[in-house]
Amino acid sequence: MNEMELLTWARGTALNLAIGLFLLGMLWRLVEIYTLGRKPDLAPPRKAEGATGWHTILRRSLSPPGMLKRSPISYIGGYIFHIGLFIVVFLFAQHIKLIQSLTGLYWPGLPSQVIDAVTVVTLATMLLVLFDRINNPVKRFLSTFGDYLAWALTFLPLLTGFLAAKHLLLPYTTMLAIHILSVELLLIALPFTKLIHVFTLFASRWYNGDINGKRGVPV
Amino acid sequence: MNKEETLLDHMEREGMSRRTFLKYCASLASLMALPPTAAAAMAEALGKARRPSVIWLPFQECTGCTESLTRSHTPSVEGMIFDMISLDYQETLMAAAGHQAEEALHNAMKDNYGKYVLIVDGSVATGLDGAYSCIAGRSNLDLLKEAAQGAAAIVALGSCAAFGGIPKANPNPTGAVAVSDIIKDKPIVNISGCPPIPVVITGVLAHYLTFGTLPELDGLGRPKAFYGETIHDRCYRRPFYDQGKFAKTFDDEGARKGWCLFELGCKGPVTYNACATTKWNDSTSFPIESGHGCIGCSEPDFWDAGGFYKALSTPANPLKYVGAAAAVGVAAGAAVSVANRASKNAAKAAHEKTQLTDLEK
C-alpha cells in the first residue's frame, strides 16, 4: 500500500468504519443513560437563588473561589486547551469543509496562521497538563490508564495535524493519512472513554443543578 | 542526421547558437538542483553525445505522453534533444510498419544490447497471460521482459507505465500493472504524470547522457529534482490557502479573484510534480492557473483517490454504515437499558425492610 492508497483508505473505508462505530457507540451510551429513569419526584419543588440547571452549568464552568490559585495548571491549562481544541477543530477551514460535506452546515473559518498559533499553544498546554498529572502525587494517584489514553487520543490528532499542515517529519500525504487515522481512533474511543463528556458534560451539569435546585440547594 | 553527428553539430546546422545551448544546459542544471559546475559538464557531455539508441514500447496507453513530448512547444531545445536520440522504435512516430517495424526493433535490441535506453509508456496487462494487449501477436508482458533484458536503464513514462494509471483503475479488468511490478533487476525511473511534463523527460535523458546514471529518485522512483515538492508548496495561490480564502464554485467571486481551489477538490497538497514551476505550453500556465484544481495525475492511483472535485479533507466515499450503525447502537442501548431495569427490579424485589429490632441485634 503506497501513501496515496493509505490516504484514500483513511478518507474512505476507515472513515466509514470510524463514523459507523462512533454513531453506534454514542447512541448506545446515550440511550442507556437517558433510559436509566428516576422515580417521580412527588415533593413540591423548593425555590432558592441560583438553584437551577442553567445556573449550575455556568457555575461549574467557572473555577470555585480560591481554586484558581491553588491549582492554576488544572484550571488555566484546562481552559486554554479546551478553547484551543474548539478553535482548531471547528474554525479551521479544512475541518469546516469536512463538516459541511457530512452535515451541510458551514461557517467562516480563521486564517491558517491563527490556527497554527492556537495549535502550538494548545499542544504546549496539553504537555504541561500531562506533566502536572504525572508530577503531582495526588493527581498521579487518581489517574488511571483511561486518563492517559484519553490524553493521548486527543493529543495525537492535534500533533499530527500540525505536522501535516507544516510539512514536518513525514511527507504531507502520509502525515495527513496518519492525522485522519488518529482522529478515527479518537472517534471510535470517544463513546467508551471519559471523552464522552463532549456530549454528556452540559446535560449532567444541568441535571445535577436541576435535581438539587428542586430541593432548594444551589450546587 | 547521421549517427555520428553530435548534438552541438546538429544544433549549429539548425541555426541554434552555442549561447542558447549553454543557457539551456544552465537552466536544466538549476532546475534539477545540480551544482553550477554541472551546467558546463552537461553542455560538454551533451555537445559530444552520440545519439544513444532508444527503444520506445507503447503498451496500454493513449499516446498522450507522446503528444506531450512532441507537440508541446515546437521547435524547442527539448525537441532537438529528442531528435538527437536515436529513436529506433516508436510505433507512432516511425515511418516503418508491420514486419519492417518489428525488424527495426529487433535490430536495435541486438546491435545495442546492454546499452539502449528503454522507454515504456502505458501499463502492462497481465490478465489472460497478457492477451489484453498485444503487438505483432506477442503480449506486452513478453515484449517488456525481452526488451528489458538488454536495456541499460528503463524510463517508465507517464502514470500508466510508472504506476498502472487509468488501466489499473478499479476494477482493473486487464490486470494492469506498472513496469516496476514486472522488472526488478534494472534501474527504472518513473516519470509520472498524465501526461508528464516534457522538460522532465529531457532533463532525465540529459542527466543520463551527462553522468551516465539516472538522477536521484524519490521513494516512488521519480526524479527528486522534479517531484521533490508538492504542487501546493509551489502554487502561486498558496497565500489564499493560508488566509483561508477559497473559491466555493468555479464561477464565484473567489474564483474570479484567483483564490485557492482546495475546496473544489484540488489535489495539489498531495501531488508531487513540477507543474507549478516549469508550467506547460512553453511555460504559459498550468491547470491551477487556468482555474481548475490539480487532479493529482502524477500520483499512484489518482484515478481512484476519491473524486477530482471532492476536497481532500472530505470523505472519499459516501458514508455507508450510518443507518446500520445507528440502528445497532439504539438496539444495544435499549438492550442494556432493559438489562439495567431488570437488575433494578430484581434488587427491588429482593429488598427487605429493616425493622427497629434488626438494628438492636
Tab-separated table of C-alpha atoms in Angstrom, chain A residues 7-17 19 94-104 180 184 187, chain B residues 262 265 267 304-320 322:
chain	number	residue	atom	x	y	z
A	7	LEU	CA	-4.751	8.333	2.444
A	8	THR	CA	-7.646	7.170	0.269
A	9	TRP	CA	-8.261	4.280	2.669
A	10	ALA	CA	-8.186	6.669	5.626
A	11	ARG	CA	-10.631	9.016	3.881
A	12	GLY	CA	-12.784	6.144	2.639
A	13	THR	CA	-13.139	2.742	4.270
A	14	ALA	CA	-11.583	3.712	7.593
A	15	LEU	CA	-13.636	6.897	7.895
A	16	ASN	CA	-16.767	4.919	7.092
A	17	LEU	CA	-15.991	2.407	9.825
A	19	ILE	CA	-18.077	7.151	11.881
A	94	GLN	CA	-10.478	22.265	6.039
A	95	HIS	CA	-12.365	20.926	9.051
A	96	ILE	CA	-15.370	23.109	8.267
A	97	LYS	CA	-15.326	21.664	4.753
A	98	LEU	CA	-15.447	18.168	6.226
A	99	ILE	CA	-18.361	19.069	8.499
A	100	GLN	CA	-20.122	20.710	5.560
A	101	SER	CA	-19.711	17.613	3.428
A	102	LEU	CA	-21.132	15.439	6.216
A	103	THR	CA	-23.915	17.660	7.529
A	104	GLY	CA	-24.370	20.550	5.112
A	180	ILE	CA	-7.078	11.289	9.705
A	184	GLU	CA	-10.713	8.000	13.583
A	187	LEU	CA	-13.944	8.877	17.215
B	262	PHE	CA	-8.767	23.416	-2.278
B	265	GLY	CA	-11.120	19.323	-4.876
B	267	LYS	CA	-5.138	17.649	-5.013
B	304	ASP	CA	-9.389	6.124	-7.526
B	305	ALA	CA	-8.368	8.683	-4.917
B	306	GLY	CA	-11.869	9.767	-4.012
B	307	GLY	CA	-13.044	12.048	-6.838
B	308	PHE	CA	-11.438	15.025	-8.557
B	309	TYR	CA	-13.947	17.549	-7.193
B	310	LYS	CA	-14.017	16.420	-3.560
B	311	ALA	CA	-11.887	18.425	-1.152
B	312	LEU	CA	-9.048	16.414	0.339
B	313	SER	CA	-10.423	16.839	3.841
B	314	THR	CA	-13.787	15.301	2.960
B	315	PRO	CA	-14.765	11.612	2.816
B	316	ALA	CA	-13.503	9.754	-0.231
B	317	ASN	CA	-16.674	7.663	-0.422
B	318	PRO	CA	-20.242	8.312	0.679
B	319	LEU	CA	-20.822	7.087	4.233
B	320	LYS	CA	-22.173	3.554	4.117
B	322	VAL	CA	-24.502	5.222	9.170
